[in-house]
Short mmCIF file of C-alpha atoms in Angstrom, two decimals:
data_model
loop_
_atom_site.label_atom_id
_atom_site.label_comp_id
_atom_site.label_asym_id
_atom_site.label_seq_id
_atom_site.Cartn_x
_atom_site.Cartn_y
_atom_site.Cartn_z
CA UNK A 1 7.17 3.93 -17.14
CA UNK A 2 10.04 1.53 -17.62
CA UNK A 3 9.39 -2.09 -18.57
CA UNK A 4 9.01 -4.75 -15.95
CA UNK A 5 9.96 -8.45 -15.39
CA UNK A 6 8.12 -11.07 -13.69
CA UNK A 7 10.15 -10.44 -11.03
CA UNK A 8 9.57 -6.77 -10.64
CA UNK A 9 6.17 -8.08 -10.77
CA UNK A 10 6.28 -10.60 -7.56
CA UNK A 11 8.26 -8.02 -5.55
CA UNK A 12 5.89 -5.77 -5.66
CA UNK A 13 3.05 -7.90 -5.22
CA UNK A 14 5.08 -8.89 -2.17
CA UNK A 15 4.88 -5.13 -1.23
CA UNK A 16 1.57 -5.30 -1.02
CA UNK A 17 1.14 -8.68 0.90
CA UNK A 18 3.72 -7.07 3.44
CA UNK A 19 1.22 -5.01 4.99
CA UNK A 20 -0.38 -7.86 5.91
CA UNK A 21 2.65 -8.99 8.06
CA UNK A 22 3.03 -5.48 9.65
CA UNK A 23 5.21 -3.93 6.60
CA UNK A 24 8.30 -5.69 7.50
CA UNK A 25 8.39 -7.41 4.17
CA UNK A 26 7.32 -4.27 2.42
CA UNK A 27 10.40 -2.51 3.72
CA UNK A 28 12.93 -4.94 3.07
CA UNK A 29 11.74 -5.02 -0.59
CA UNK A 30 11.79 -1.18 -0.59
CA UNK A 31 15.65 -1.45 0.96
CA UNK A 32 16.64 -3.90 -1.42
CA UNK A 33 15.50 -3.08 -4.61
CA UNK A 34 15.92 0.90 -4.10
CA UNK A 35 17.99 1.61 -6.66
CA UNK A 36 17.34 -1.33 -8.88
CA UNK A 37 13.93 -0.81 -10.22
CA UNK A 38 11.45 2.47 -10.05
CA UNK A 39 8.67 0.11 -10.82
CA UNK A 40 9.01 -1.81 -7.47
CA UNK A 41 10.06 0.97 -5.45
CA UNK A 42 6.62 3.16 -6.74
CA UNK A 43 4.35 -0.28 -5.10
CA UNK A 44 6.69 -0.15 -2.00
CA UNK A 45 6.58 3.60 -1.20
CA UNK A 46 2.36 3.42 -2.41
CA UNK A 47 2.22 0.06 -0.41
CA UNK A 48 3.40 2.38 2.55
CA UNK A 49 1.11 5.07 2.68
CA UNK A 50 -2.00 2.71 2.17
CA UNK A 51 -1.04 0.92 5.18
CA UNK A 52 -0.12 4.26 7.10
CA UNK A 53 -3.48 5.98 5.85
CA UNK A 54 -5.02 1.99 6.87
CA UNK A 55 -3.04 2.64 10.42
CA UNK A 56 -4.09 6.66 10.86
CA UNK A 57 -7.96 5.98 10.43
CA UNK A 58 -8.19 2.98 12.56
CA UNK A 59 -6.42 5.19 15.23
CA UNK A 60 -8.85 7.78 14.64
CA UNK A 61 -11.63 5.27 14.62
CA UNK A 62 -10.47 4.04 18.30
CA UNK A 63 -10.28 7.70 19.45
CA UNK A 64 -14.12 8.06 17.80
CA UNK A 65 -15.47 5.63 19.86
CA UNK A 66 -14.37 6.54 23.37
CA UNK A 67 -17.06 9.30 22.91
CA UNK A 68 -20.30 8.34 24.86
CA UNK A 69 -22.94 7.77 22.24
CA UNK A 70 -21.99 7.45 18.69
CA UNK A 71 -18.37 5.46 19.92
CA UNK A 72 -20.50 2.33 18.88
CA UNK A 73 -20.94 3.03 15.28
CA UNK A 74 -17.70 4.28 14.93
CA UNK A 75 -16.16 1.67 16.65
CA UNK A 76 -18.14 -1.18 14.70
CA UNK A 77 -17.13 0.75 11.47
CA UNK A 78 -13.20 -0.39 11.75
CA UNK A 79 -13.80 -4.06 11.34
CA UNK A 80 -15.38 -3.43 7.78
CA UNK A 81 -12.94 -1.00 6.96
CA UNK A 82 -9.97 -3.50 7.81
CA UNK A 83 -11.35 -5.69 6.07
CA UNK A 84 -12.22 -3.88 2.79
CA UNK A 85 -7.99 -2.75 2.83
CA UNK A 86 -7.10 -6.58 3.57
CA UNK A 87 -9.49 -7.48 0.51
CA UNK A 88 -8.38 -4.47 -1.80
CA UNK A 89 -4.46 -5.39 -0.37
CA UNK A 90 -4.66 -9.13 -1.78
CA UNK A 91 -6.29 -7.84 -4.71
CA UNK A 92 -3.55 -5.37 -5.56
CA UNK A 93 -0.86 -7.84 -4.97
CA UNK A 94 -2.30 -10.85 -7.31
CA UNK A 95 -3.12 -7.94 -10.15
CA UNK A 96 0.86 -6.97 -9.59
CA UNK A 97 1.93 -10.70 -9.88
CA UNK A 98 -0.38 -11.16 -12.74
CA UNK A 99 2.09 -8.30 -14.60
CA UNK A 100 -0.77 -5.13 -13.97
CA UNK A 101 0.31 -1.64 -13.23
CA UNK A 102 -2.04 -0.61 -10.51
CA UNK A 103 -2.20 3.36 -9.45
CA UNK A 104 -4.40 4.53 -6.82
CA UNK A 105 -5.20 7.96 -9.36
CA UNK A 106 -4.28 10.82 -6.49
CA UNK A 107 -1.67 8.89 -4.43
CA UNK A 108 0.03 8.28 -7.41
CA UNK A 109 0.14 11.76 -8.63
CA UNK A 110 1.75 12.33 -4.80
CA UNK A 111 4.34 9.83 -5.00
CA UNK A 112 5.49 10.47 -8.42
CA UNK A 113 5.51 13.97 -7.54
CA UNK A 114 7.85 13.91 -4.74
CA UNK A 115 9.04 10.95 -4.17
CA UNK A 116 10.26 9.25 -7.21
CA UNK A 117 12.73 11.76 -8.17
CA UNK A 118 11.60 13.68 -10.49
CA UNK A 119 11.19 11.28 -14.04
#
């Protein structure tokens, strides 16, 4: 992995916080600093799919609890979900500005797999 600077660092912390403001800011960082720096682009493109898999099981969770029944449980078991990925979010991003390289172990693998080019 290359070397970092503190700014690599808050970028991708900012990544992270971006899913809290409906990935807008994680995109912009992603479009701006594509080509710049494989460290920030990696916590962009993972920031991404955590908030996709975050949006994907909430939908699921919603479809759940339509069914007459168990809906309830599933339907209570989003807002402790949501908040676990806000808490593990903010956690991620002040690890990231502290200067830690955080990789969720199979996502990772994914990413660097396919979509970091190769390296």
């Amino acid at each position: 992995m290359t070397t970092q600077n503190s700014n690599d660092n808050a970028l991708a912390g900012v990544a992270y916080l971006g899913l809290i403001l409906c990935m807008v800011p994680t995109v912009i960082v992603l479009v701006l600093k594509f080509n710049d720096s494989r460290f920030v682009k990696f916590h962009c493109i993972q920031a991404l799919a955590l908030g996709i898999a975050s949006i994907l099981i909430n939908i699921a969770l919603s479809i759940i609890s339509l069914v007459p029944g168990v809906g309830i449980v599933f339907g209570l078991l989003g807002i402790p979900l949501s908040l676990g990925m806000l808490l593990g979010v903010v956690v991620l991003a002040v690890l990231l500005f502290q200067g830690k390289d955080i990789r969720i172990p199979a996502l990772a693998d994914f990413i660097d797999a396919n979509l970091m080019g190769g390296a």
